[in-house]
CSV table of C-alpha atoms in Angstrom, one decimal:
chain,number,residue,atom,x,y,z
A,1,MET,CA,-101.2,84.2,15.2
A,2,LEU,CA,-98.9,87.2,14.9
A,3,ILE,CA,-99.2,89.0,11.7
A,4,GLY,CA,-97.4,91.8,9.9
A,5,PRO,CA,-97.1,95.3,11.3
A,6,ASN,CA,-99.3,97.0,8.7
A,7,ARG,CA,-102.4,95.4,10.1
A,8,ALA,CA,-101.8,97.2,13.4
A,9,LEU,CA,-102.4,100.5,11.6
A,10,LEU,CA,-106.0,99.4,10.8
A,11,ALA,CA,-106.7,97.9,14.2
A,12,PRO,CA,-104.7,99.6,17.1
A,13,PRO,CA,-104.3,97.0,19.9
A,14,PRO,CA,-105.8,97.6,23.3
A,15,LEU,CA,-103.2,98.5,25.9
A,16,ARG,CA,-104.9,97.1,29.0
A,17,PRO,CA,-102.8,94.2,30.3
A,18,THR,CA,-104.2,90.9,31.5
A,19,TRP,CA,-102.0,91.4,34.6
A,20,SER,CA,-99.4,94.0,35.7
A,21,TRP,CA,-97.5,95.1,38.7
A,22,ASN,CA,-95.6,98.3,39.5
A,23,PHE,CA,-92.8,97.6,42.1
A,24,ALA,CA,-91.6,101.2,42.1
A,25,ALA,CA,-95.1,102.5,43.0
A,26,MET,CA,-96.2,99.7,45.4
A,27,GLY,CA,-92.9,99.0,47.2
A,28,ARG,CA,-93.9,95.3,47.7
A,29,VAL,CA,-94.2,92.1,45.8
A,30,PRO,CA,-97.5,91.2,44.2
A,31,PRO,CA,-100.3,89.2,45.8
A,32,GLY,CA,-99.7,85.4,45.5
A,33,ALA,CA,-96.0,85.8,45.1
A,34,THR,CA,-93.4,83.6,46.7
A,35,PHE,CA,-90.1,85.2,47.8
A,36,GLY,CA,-87.0,83.8,49.3
A,37,ARG,CA,-83.4,84.9,50.1
A,38,ALA,CA,-81.6,82.7,52.6
A,39,SER,CA,-79.4,85.6,54.0
A,40,THR,CA,-79.4,89.3,54.8
A,41,GLY,CA,-79.1,91.5,51.8
A,42,TRP,CA,-78.3,95.2,51.5
A,43,THR,CA,-79.9,97.9,49.4
A,44,GLU,CA,-80.0,101.7,49.0
A,45,THR,CA,-82.7,104.1,50.2
A,46,ALA,CA,-83.8,107.2,48.3
A,47,ALA,CA,-81.8,109.2,50.8
A,48,GLY,CA,-78.6,107.4,49.8
A,49,LEU,CA,-78.2,105.2,52.8
A,50,ILE,CA,-77.0,101.6,52.6
A,51,VAL,CA,-79.4,99.5,54.7
A,52,PRO,CA,-80.0,95.8,55.4
A,53,ALA,CA,-83.0,93.6,54.7
A,54,SER,CA,-83.3,90.4,56.8
A,55,ASN,CA,-83.6,86.9,55.4
A,56,ASN,CA,-86.5,86.4,53.1
A,57,VAL,CA,-87.4,90.1,53.0
A,58,PRO,CA,-87.4,91.5,49.4
A,59,ARG,CA,-85.3,94.6,48.7
A,60,PHE,CA,-86.4,97.8,47.0
A,61,TRP,CA,-83.7,100.1,45.6
A,62,ARG,CA,-84.1,103.8,46.0
A,63,ASP,CA,-87.9,103.6,45.5
A,64,GLU,CA,-87.1,102.6,41.9
A,65,GLY,CA,-88.1,98.9,42.0
A,66,TYR,CA,-87.4,95.4,43.2
A,67,LEU,CA,-83.7,94.5,43.5
A,68,ALA,CA,-83.0,91.0,42.2
A,69,GLU,CA,-79.5,89.6,42.5
A,70,MET,CA,-77.8,86.2,42.2
A,71,GLN,CA,-75.7,84.6,44.9
A,72,SER,CA,-72.3,86.2,45.5
A,73,THR,CA,-69.5,86.0,48.0
A,74,ASN,CA,-67.3,88.9,49.1
A,75,GLY,CA,-63.8,87.5,48.9
A,76,ILE,CA,-62.4,90.3,51.1
A,77,THR,CA,-62.5,89.0,54.7
A,78,ARG,CA,-62.4,92.5,56.2
A,79,SER,CA,-64.6,94.9,54.3
A,80,ARG,CA,-64.6,97.7,56.9
A,81,THR,CA,-61.8,97.8,59.5
A,82,ILE,CA,-59.2,99.0,56.9
A,83,ALA,CA,-56.7,100.6,59.3
A,84,ALA,CA,-56.6,97.4,61.5
A,85,HIS,CA,-56.5,94.8,58.7
A,86,TRP,CA,-55.5,96.3,55.3
A,87,SER,CA,-51.7,96.9,56.0
A,88,PRO,CA,-51.5,100.7,55.7
A,89,GLN,CA,-48.2,102.0,54.3
A,90,ASN,CA,-47.0,105.7,54.2
A,91,LEU,CA,-50.4,107.1,55.2
A,92,THR,CA,-52.3,107.5,58.4
A,93,ALA,CA,-55.4,105.2,58.6
A,94,VAL,CA,-58.0,105.6,61.4
A,95,ASP,CA,-61.0,103.3,61.7
A,96,ASP,CA,-64.4,104.5,62.8
A,97,ASP,CA,-63.4,108.1,62.0
A,98,ALA,CA,-66.1,109.2,59.5
A,99,VAL,CA,-69.8,108.6,58.9
A,100,SER,CA,-70.2,105.8,56.3
A,101,PRO,CA,-73.0,105.2,53.7
A,102,ASP,CA,-74.8,103.1,56.4
A,103,GLY,CA,-75.3,106.3,58.4
A,104,THR,CA,-73.0,105.3,61.3
A,105,GLN,CA,-69.4,106.4,62.2
A,106,ASN,CA,-67.7,103.2,61.0
A,107,ALA,CA,-65.7,104.4,57.9
A,108,THR,CA,-61.9,104.6,57.8
A,109,THR,CA,-60.0,107.8,57.1
A,110,LEU,CA,-56.8,107.9,55.1
A,111,LEU,CA,-54.4,110.8,55.4
A,112,GLU,CA,-51.5,111.0,53.0
A,113,ASP,CA,-47.9,111.5,54.2
A,114,ALA,CA,-45.7,114.3,52.9
A,115,ALA,CA,-42.9,112.1,51.5
A,116,ASP,CA,-42.2,110.8,48.0
A,117,THR,CA,-43.6,107.3,48.6
A,118,GLN,CA,-46.2,104.7,47.7
A,119,LYS,CA,-49.3,105.4,49.8
A,120,VAL,CA,-51.5,102.2,50.0
A,121,VAL,CA,-53.8,100.0,52.0
A,122,ALA,CA,-53.8,96.3,51.0
A,123,SER,CA,-56.6,93.9,51.9
A,124,PRO,CA,-56.1,90.4,53.3
A,125,GLY,CA,-55.6,87.9,50.5
A,126,VAL,CA,-58.3,87.2,48.0
A,127,SER,CA,-58.5,84.0,46.0
A,128,TYR,CA,-58.4,84.3,42.2
A,129,VAL,CA,-58.7,81.6,39.6
A,130,THR,CA,-57.5,81.7,36.0
A,131,ASP,CA,-60.3,82.9,33.6
A,132,GLY,CA,-62.4,84.1,36.6
A,133,ASP,CA,-64.1,87.5,36.1
A,134,TYR,CA,-64.2,89.3,39.5
A,135,GLY,CA,-66.1,92.5,40.4
A,136,HIS,CA,-64.0,94.9,42.6
A,137,SER,CA,-65.6,97.8,44.4
A,138,ILE,CA,-65.1,100.2,47.3
A,139,PHE,CA,-66.9,103.3,48.7
A,140,VAL,CA,-64.8,106.4,48.8
A,141,LYS,CA,-65.3,110.1,49.7
A,142,ALA,CA,-62.9,113.1,49.5
A,143,LEU,CA,-62.6,114.9,52.9
A,144,VAL,CA,-59.7,117.3,52.2
A,145,GLY,CA,-58.2,118.3,48.9
A,146,ASP,CA,-58.7,117.1,45.3
A,147,GLY,CA,-56.4,114.1,45.2
A,148,TRP,CA,-56.9,110.8,43.4
A,149,VAL,CA,-57.3,107.2,44.5
A,150,GLN,CA,-56.4,104.0,42.6
A,151,LEU,CA,-58.3,100.8,43.1
A,152,LEU,CA,-56.3,97.7,42.0
A,153,ALA,CA,-57.1,94.0,41.7
A,154,ALA,CA,-54.9,91.0,42.5
A,155,GLY,CA,-51.9,92.5,44.3
A,156,GLY,CA,-51.8,95.6,42.1
A,157,THR,CA,-52.1,93.8,38.7
A,158,ALA,CA,-54.7,96.2,37.2
A,159,GLY,CA,-57.2,98.8,38.1
A,160,VAL,CA,-58.4,102.4,37.6
A,161,ASN,CA,-57.7,105.9,38.9
A,162,PHE,CA,-60.5,108.0,40.3
A,163,GLN,CA,-61.0,111.5,41.8
A,164,PRO,CA,-63.7,111.4,44.4
A,165,SER,CA,-63.9,115.2,44.9
A,166,THR,CA,-65.3,115.5,41.3
A,167,GLY,CA,-66.4,112.0,40.4
A,168,THR,CA,-63.9,111.8,37.5
A,169,ILE,CA,-62.7,108.4,36.3
A,170,GLY,CA,-59.1,108.4,35.1
A,171,SER,CA,-57.1,105.9,33.2
A,172,THR,CA,-57.1,102.1,33.6
A,173,VAL,CA,-53.6,101.0,34.7
A,174,GLY,CA,-51.4,98.0,35.4
A,175,GLY,CA,-49.8,95.2,33.5
A,176,THR,CA,-53.2,93.6,32.7
A,177,ALA,CA,-55.2,96.8,32.3
A,178,ASP,CA,-56.7,95.3,29.1
A,179,ARG,CA,-58.5,92.8,31.4
A,180,VAL,CA,-60.3,95.7,33.2
A,181,SER,CA,-63.9,96.3,32.1
A,182,GLY,CA,-67.1,97.9,33.2
A,183,VAL,CA,-65.6,100.8,35.2
A,184,VAL,CA,-68.4,102.6,37.1
A,185,ALA,CA,-68.3,105.5,39.6
A,186,ARG,CA,-71.7,106.0,41.1
A,187,ALA,CA,-72.7,108.8,43.5
A,188,ILE,CA,-74.3,107.4,46.6
A,189,GLY,CA,-75.0,110.6,48.6
A,190,ASN,CA,-73.3,112.9,51.1
A,191,GLY,CA,-70.2,113.0,48.9
A,192,TRP,CA,-69.8,109.2,48.8
A,193,TRP,CA,-69.0,107.3,45.6
A,194,ARG,CA,-68.9,103.6,44.9
A,195,LEU,CA,-66.0,102.9,42.5
A,196,SER,CA,-66.1,99.5,40.7
A,197,PHE,CA,-64.8,97.5,37.8
A,198,SER,CA,-64.4,93.9,36.7
A,199,TRP,CA,-61.1,92.2,36.1
A,200,ALA,CA,-60.6,88.9,34.2
A,201,SER,CA,-58.0,86.9,36.0
A,202,ASN,CA,-55.0,85.5,34.1
A,203,TRP,CA,-53.6,83.4,37.0
A,204,THR,CA,-54.6,81.3,40.1
A,205,GLY,CA,-53.6,82.3,43.6
A,206,SER,CA,-54.2,84.6,46.5
A,207,ALA,CA,-53.4,88.3,46.4
A,208,SER,CA,-54.7,91.5,48.0
A,209,ALA,CA,-57.0,94.1,46.6
A,210,ARG,CA,-55.4,97.5,47.0
A,211,LEU,CA,-56.3,101.1,47.3
A,212,TYR,CA,-53.5,103.6,46.6
A,213,LEU,CA,-53.5,107.4,47.0
A,214,VAL,CA,-52.1,108.9,43.8
A,215,ASN,CA,-51.8,112.4,42.3
A,216,SER,CA,-53.2,112.3,38.8
A,217,SER,CA,-55.7,110.8,36.5
A,218,SER,CA,-53.0,108.9,34.6
A,219,ALA,CA,-50.8,107.7,37.6
A,220,ALA,CA,-49.1,104.4,37.0
A,221,ALA,CA,-50.1,101.4,39.1
A,222,GLY,CA,-48.7,101.8,42.6
A,223,ALA,CA,-47.0,105.0,41.7
A,224,ASN,CA,-44.9,107.0,44.2
A,225,TYR,CA,-45.7,110.7,44.6
A,226,LEU,CA,-44.7,113.6,46.8
A,227,GLY,CA,-47.6,114.2,49.2
A,228,THR,CA,-48.7,117.4,50.8
A,229,GLY,CA,-49.6,115.8,54.1
A,230,THR,CA,-53.1,117.2,53.9
A,231,ARG,CA,-55.2,115.2,51.3
A,232,LYS,CA,-57.6,113.0,53.2
A,233,PHE,CA,-60.2,110.5,52.2
A,234,ALA,CA,-62.9,108.3,53.8
A,235,VAL,CA,-63.2,104.7,52.6
A,236,TRP,CA,-65.6,101.8,53.4
A,237,GLY,CA,-67.0,98.5,52.2
A,238,GLY,CA,-64.2,96.9,50.1
A,239,GLN,CA,-65.5,94.0,48.0
A,240,VAL,CA,-64.4,91.4,45.5
A,241,ASP,CA,-67.5,89.5,44.2
A,242,SER,CA,-67.6,85.9,43.1
A,243,THR,CA,-66.4,85.2,39.5
A,244,GLY,CA,-68.9,85.9,36.8
A,245,VAL,CA,-71.6,87.8,38.7
A,246,GLY,CA,-70.2,91.3,38.1
A,247,VAL,CA,-70.4,93.9,40.9
A,248,THR,CA,-73.3,93.3,43.3
A,249,SER,CA,-74.7,95.1,46.3
A,250,TYR,CA,-72.7,95.6,49.5
A,251,ILE,CA,-71.8,92.4,51.4
A,252,PRO,CA,-70.1,93.3,54.8
A,253,THR,CA,-67.5,91.0,56.2
A,254,ALA,CA,-65.7,90.9,59.6
A,255,GLY,CA,-63.1,88.1,59.6
A,256,SER,CA,-64.2,85.7,57.0
A,257,THR,CA,-65.8,85.7,53.5
A,258,VAL,CA,-69.6,86.1,53.5
A,259,THR,CA,-72.1,84.9,50.9
A,260,ARG,CA,-75.3,86.7,50.1
A,261,ALA,CA,-78.0,84.2,48.8
A,262,GLN,CA,-79.9,84.7,45.6
A,263,ASP,CA,-83.2,86.7,45.5
A,264,ALA,CA,-86.0,84.4,44.2
A,265,LEU,CA,-89.3,85.9,43.3
A,266,SER,CA,-92.0,83.8,41.6
A,267,LEU,CA,-95.7,83.8,40.9
A,268,PRO,CA,-98.0,80.9,39.9
A,269,VAL,CA,-99.3,81.4,36.4
A,270,SER,CA,-102.8,81.4,37.9
A,271,ALA,CA,-102.0,84.7,39.5
A,272,ILE,CA,-101.4,86.5,36.2
A,273,GLY,CA,-104.3,84.9,34.3
A,274,PHE,CA,-102.0,82.9,32.0
A,275,ASP,CA,-103.6,80.8,29.3
A,276,PRO,CA,-101.3,78.0,27.9
A,277,HIS,CA,-103.5,77.6,24.9
A,278,GLN,CA,-102.8,81.1,23.6
A,279,GLY,CA,-99.8,83.2,22.7
A,280,GLY,CA,-99.0,86.3,24.8
A,281,VAL,CA,-96.7,89.2,25.4
A,282,LEU,CA,-94.5,89.8,28.4
A,283,VAL,CA,-93.2,93.3,29.2
A,284,ALA,CA,-90.7,94.5,31.8
A,285,ARG,CA,-89.1,97.8,32.7
A,286,TYR,CA,-85.8,97.3,34.4
A,287,GLN,CA,-82.3,98.6,34.9
A,288,LEU,CA,-79.2,96.4,35.1
A,289,THR,CA,-77.1,97.0,38.2
A,290,THR,CA,-74.0,95.3,36.7
A,291,HIS,CA,-72.9,93.5,33.6
A,292,MET,CA,-72.0,89.9,34.5
A,293,GLY,CA,-68.8,88.3,33.2
A,294,SER,CA,-68.9,86.2,30.0
A,295,TRP,CA,-67.6,83.3,32.0
A,296,PRO,CA,-69.1,81.0,33.4
A,297,GLY,CA,-71.9,81.9,31.0
A,298,TYR,CA,-74.7,83.5,33.1
A,299,TYR,CA,-77.7,85.1,31.5
A,300,GLN,CA,-79.3,88.1,33.0
A,301,ASP,CA,-83.0,87.5,32.6
A,302,ALA,CA,-85.8,89.9,33.5
A,303,LEU,CA,-88.7,87.4,33.2
A,304,TYR,CA,-88.9,83.6,32.9
A,305,LEU,CA,-92.2,81.8,32.2
A,306,SER,CA,-91.7,78.1,32.6
A,307,ASP,CA,-92.5,74.7,34.1
A,308,GLY,CA,-89.4,74.9,36.2
A,309,SER,CA,-87.1,73.8,33.4
A,310,ILE,CA,-86.0,75.2,30.1
A,311,ASN,CA,-88.1,72.6,28.3
A,312,ASN,CA,-91.3,74.6,28.2
A,313,SER,CA,-90.5,78.3,28.6
A,314,VAL,CA,-90.5,81.8,27.4
A,315,LYS,CA,-87.5,84.0,28.5
A,316,MET,CA,-86.9,87.7,28.4
A,317,VAL,CA,-83.1,88.0,28.2
A,318,ALA,CA,-81.8,91.4,29.4
A,319,ARG,CA,-78.2,90.3,28.7
A,320,HIS,CA,-77.0,87.2,26.9
A,321,TRP,CA,-74.1,85.3,28.4
A,322,ASN,CA,-71.7,86.5,25.7
A,323,GLY,CA,-72.2,90.0,27.0
A,324,ILE,CA,-73.4,91.8,23.8
A,325,ASN,CA,-77.0,90.8,23.3
A,326,HIS,CA,-80.5,91.1,24.8
A,327,GLY,CA,-83.5,89.3,23.4
A,328,GLY,CA,-86.0,86.5,23.9
A,329,MET,CA,-86.3,82.8,23.7
A,330,LEU,CA,-89.1,80.2,23.5
A,331,HIS,CA,-88.7,76.5,24.1
A,332,LYS,CA,-91.1,73.6,23.8
A,333,GLY,CA,-90.3,70.1,24.9
A,334,GLY,CA,-86.6,71.0,25.1
A,335,ASP,CA,-86.4,72.3,21.6
A,336,GLN,CA,-85.7,76.0,21.0
A,337,LYS,CA,-88.5,77.3,18.8
A,338,PHE,CA,-87.1,80.8,18.6
A,339,GLY,CA,-84.2,82.7,20.0
A,340,LEU,CA,-83.8,86.3,19.0
A,341,PHE,CA,-80.9,88.5,20.1
A,342,VAL,CA,-79.6,92.0,19.2
A,343,ALA,CA,-76.6,94.0,20.2
A,344,ALA,CA,-78.4,96.5,22.4
A,345,VAL,CA,-77.6,95.7,26.1
A,346,PRO,CA,-78.3,98.8,28.2
A,347,ALA,CA,-75.6,100.5,30.2
A,348,VAL,CA,-75.8,99.9,34.0
A,349,TYR,CA,-78.4,101.9,35.8
A,350,THR,CA,-80.1,102.8,32.5
A,351,LYS,CA,-83.8,102.1,32.4
A,352,ARG,CA,-85.1,99.8,29.6
A,353,THR,CA,-88.6,98.6,28.7
A,354,GLN,CA,-88.5,95.3,26.9
A,355,ALA,CA,-91.2,93.0,25.4
A,356,VAL,CA,-91.3,89.4,24.2
A,357,ALA,CA,-94.3,88.2,22.2
A,358,TRP,CA,-95.2,84.8,20.9
A,359,SER,CA,-97.8,82.7,19.2
A,360,ALA,CA,-97.8,79.1,18.0
A,361,THR,CA,-95.9,80.1,14.9
A,362,ARG,CA,-94.1,83.4,15.5
A,363,GLY,CA,-92.0,85.2,18.0
A,364,GLN,CA,-91.0,88.9,18.4
A,365,ILE,CA,-88.8,91.1,20.6
A,366,ALA,CA,-88.9,94.9,21.1
A,367,HIS,CA,-87.4,97.5,23.4
A,368,ASP,CA,-88.0,101.2,24.1
A,369,GLY,CA,-90.4,101.4,21.2
A,370,VAL,CA,-88.1,99.7,18.7
A,371,LEU,CA,-89.0,96.4,17.0
A,372,ASP,CA,-85.8,94.4,17.2
A,373,GLY,CA,-86.8,91.3,15.3
A,374,THR,CA,-89.3,88.5,14.5
A,375,ALA,CA,-88.9,84.8,13.8
A,376,SER,CA,-91.2,82.2,12.4
A,377,PHE,CA,-91.4,78.6,13.6
A,378,SER,CA,-93.9,75.7,13.9
A,379,ASP,CA,-95.4,73.7,16.8
A,380,GLY,CA,-94.4,76.4,19.2
A,381,LEU,CA,-96.6,77.0,22.2
A,382,PRO,CA,-94.9,75.8,25.4
A,383,VAL,CA,-96.8,73.1,27.3
A,384,GLY,CA,-97.9,73.8,30.8
A,385,PRO,CA,-95.7,76.6,32.2
A,386,THR,CA,-96.5,76.9,35.9
A,387,THR,CA,-94.5,79.9,37.2
A,388,LEU,CA,-93.4,83.4,36.3
A,389,ASP,CA,-89.9,84.1,37.8
A,390,ILE,CA,-89.1,87.8,38.0
A,391,GLY,CA,-85.5,89.0,37.9
A,392,ARG,CA,-84.0,85.5,37.6
A,393,TYR,CA,-83.7,82.3,35.5
A,394,SER,CA,-83.1,79.3,37.7
A,395,SER,CA,-79.8,79.8,39.6
A,396,HIS,CA,-79.0,82.7,37.3
A,397,GLY,CA,-79.9,86.0,39.0
A,398,GLY,CA,-80.9,89.1,37.0
A,399,ASN,CA,-78.7,91.5,38.9
A,400,MET,CA,-81.2,94.2,38.1
A,401,ILE,CA,-83.8,96.6,39.5
A,402,VAL,CA,-87.3,95.7,38.1
A,403,ASP,CA,-89.6,98.7,38.0
A,404,ARG,CA,-92.7,97.1,36.6
A,405,VAL,CA,-94.0,94.0,34.7
A,406,ALA,CA,-97.0,93.1,32.6
A,407,TYR,CA,-98.6,90.1,30.8
A,408,TYR,CA,-101.0,90.4,27.8
A,409,ARG,CA,-102.9,87.2,27.0
A,410,GLY,CA,-103.3,86.2,23.4
A,411,ALA,CA,-101.2,86.5,20.2
A,412,LYS,CA,-100.8,90.0,18.9
A,413,VAL,CA,-99.8,91.8,15.8
A,414,ASP,CA,-96.1,92.4,15.4
A,415,ALA,CA,-96.4,96.1,16.3
A,416,PHE,CA,-98.0,95.4,19.7
A,417,GLY,CA,-94.8,94.5,21.4
A,418,GLN,CA,-93.1,97.6,19.9
A,419,LEU,CA,-96.0,99.7,21.2
A,420,VAL,CA,-96.1,98.4,24.8
A,421,SER,CA,-92.3,98.6,25.1
A,422,ARG,CA,-92.3,102.4,24.9
């Protein structure tokens, strides 16, 4: 059984795992694994290119690990042909006029006019539902000048200002700016940025996602400004993700909405040397690619050891559905034996090493060398787990990059999880 941390000072635990796998180093899934994704998915290379992976081919992100995402649909029906289908006003839009993040000349350029006007492109209508939480994103690059762009949700209801020449995020704007969260501007390569945020809808209906050209970090939503006629940008890959999943990888569309299926990676417990009659420790190093919305209540799980149901399982929770916690859980026969959560969710694209440890009477979680908490219980070992899922829990995807994972057989002292989570 797990015992107090002082004992660890007398008997330092061995660090050799029963089983481990380094996705970042190997660039493939481990032997004995089963992988599925019933659609094409896109990822990023170390050179900063956005590239596709065919059905049932796992994705590896920038040589940093395995990319695991849940199912999502791009609600914008034309992600790329912005001049032709995004209703340009008071600017000159030209499709296929710049090299995009996929390495081909299929990005749209936007050149401001020199009048005191609104300068905007508005997507075809996107369906929103009250209380939905929708991830909005677009790729943008400054070509001439130091101007600003403004990405807005739901017909201009709310969004954020951004300066792609410097990568500076400005103010959130609009009548429901308080519903904007998780603003991220991430450098892709070759001057391209992916600007993204989530917006919690307060109404049901169809409206456009919009990209305005503006002239300051604090420009109001849809503001007019007197242009110079010279500022020019390249844009590509507009996206509004399904409610609740946050901002996921690029999903191209060309006339209708497109759904990317969930990534599903599993191993039989025999492949990791699991012993159901002993406790153990699970360890994972990962980075979240997005924070999911708090509705409809998805977890982001790094590891899930189970019999295919919650009834007999051990979970490593990277982000609890309420959005503020990470932790671990153990269930036996449908009863939760321990559930430990702390307010320490990492920022997106920030690496974290996390450990969950258990015995028949005690559970523990740790991260980055910090012991987060312990819990005592009785009658605890789960009965007959059969699989280890990586980067998902059932239909809940992790939306994360998993660098490496490990399993240590047998109950350990409390300090063990703290040690191996460094």
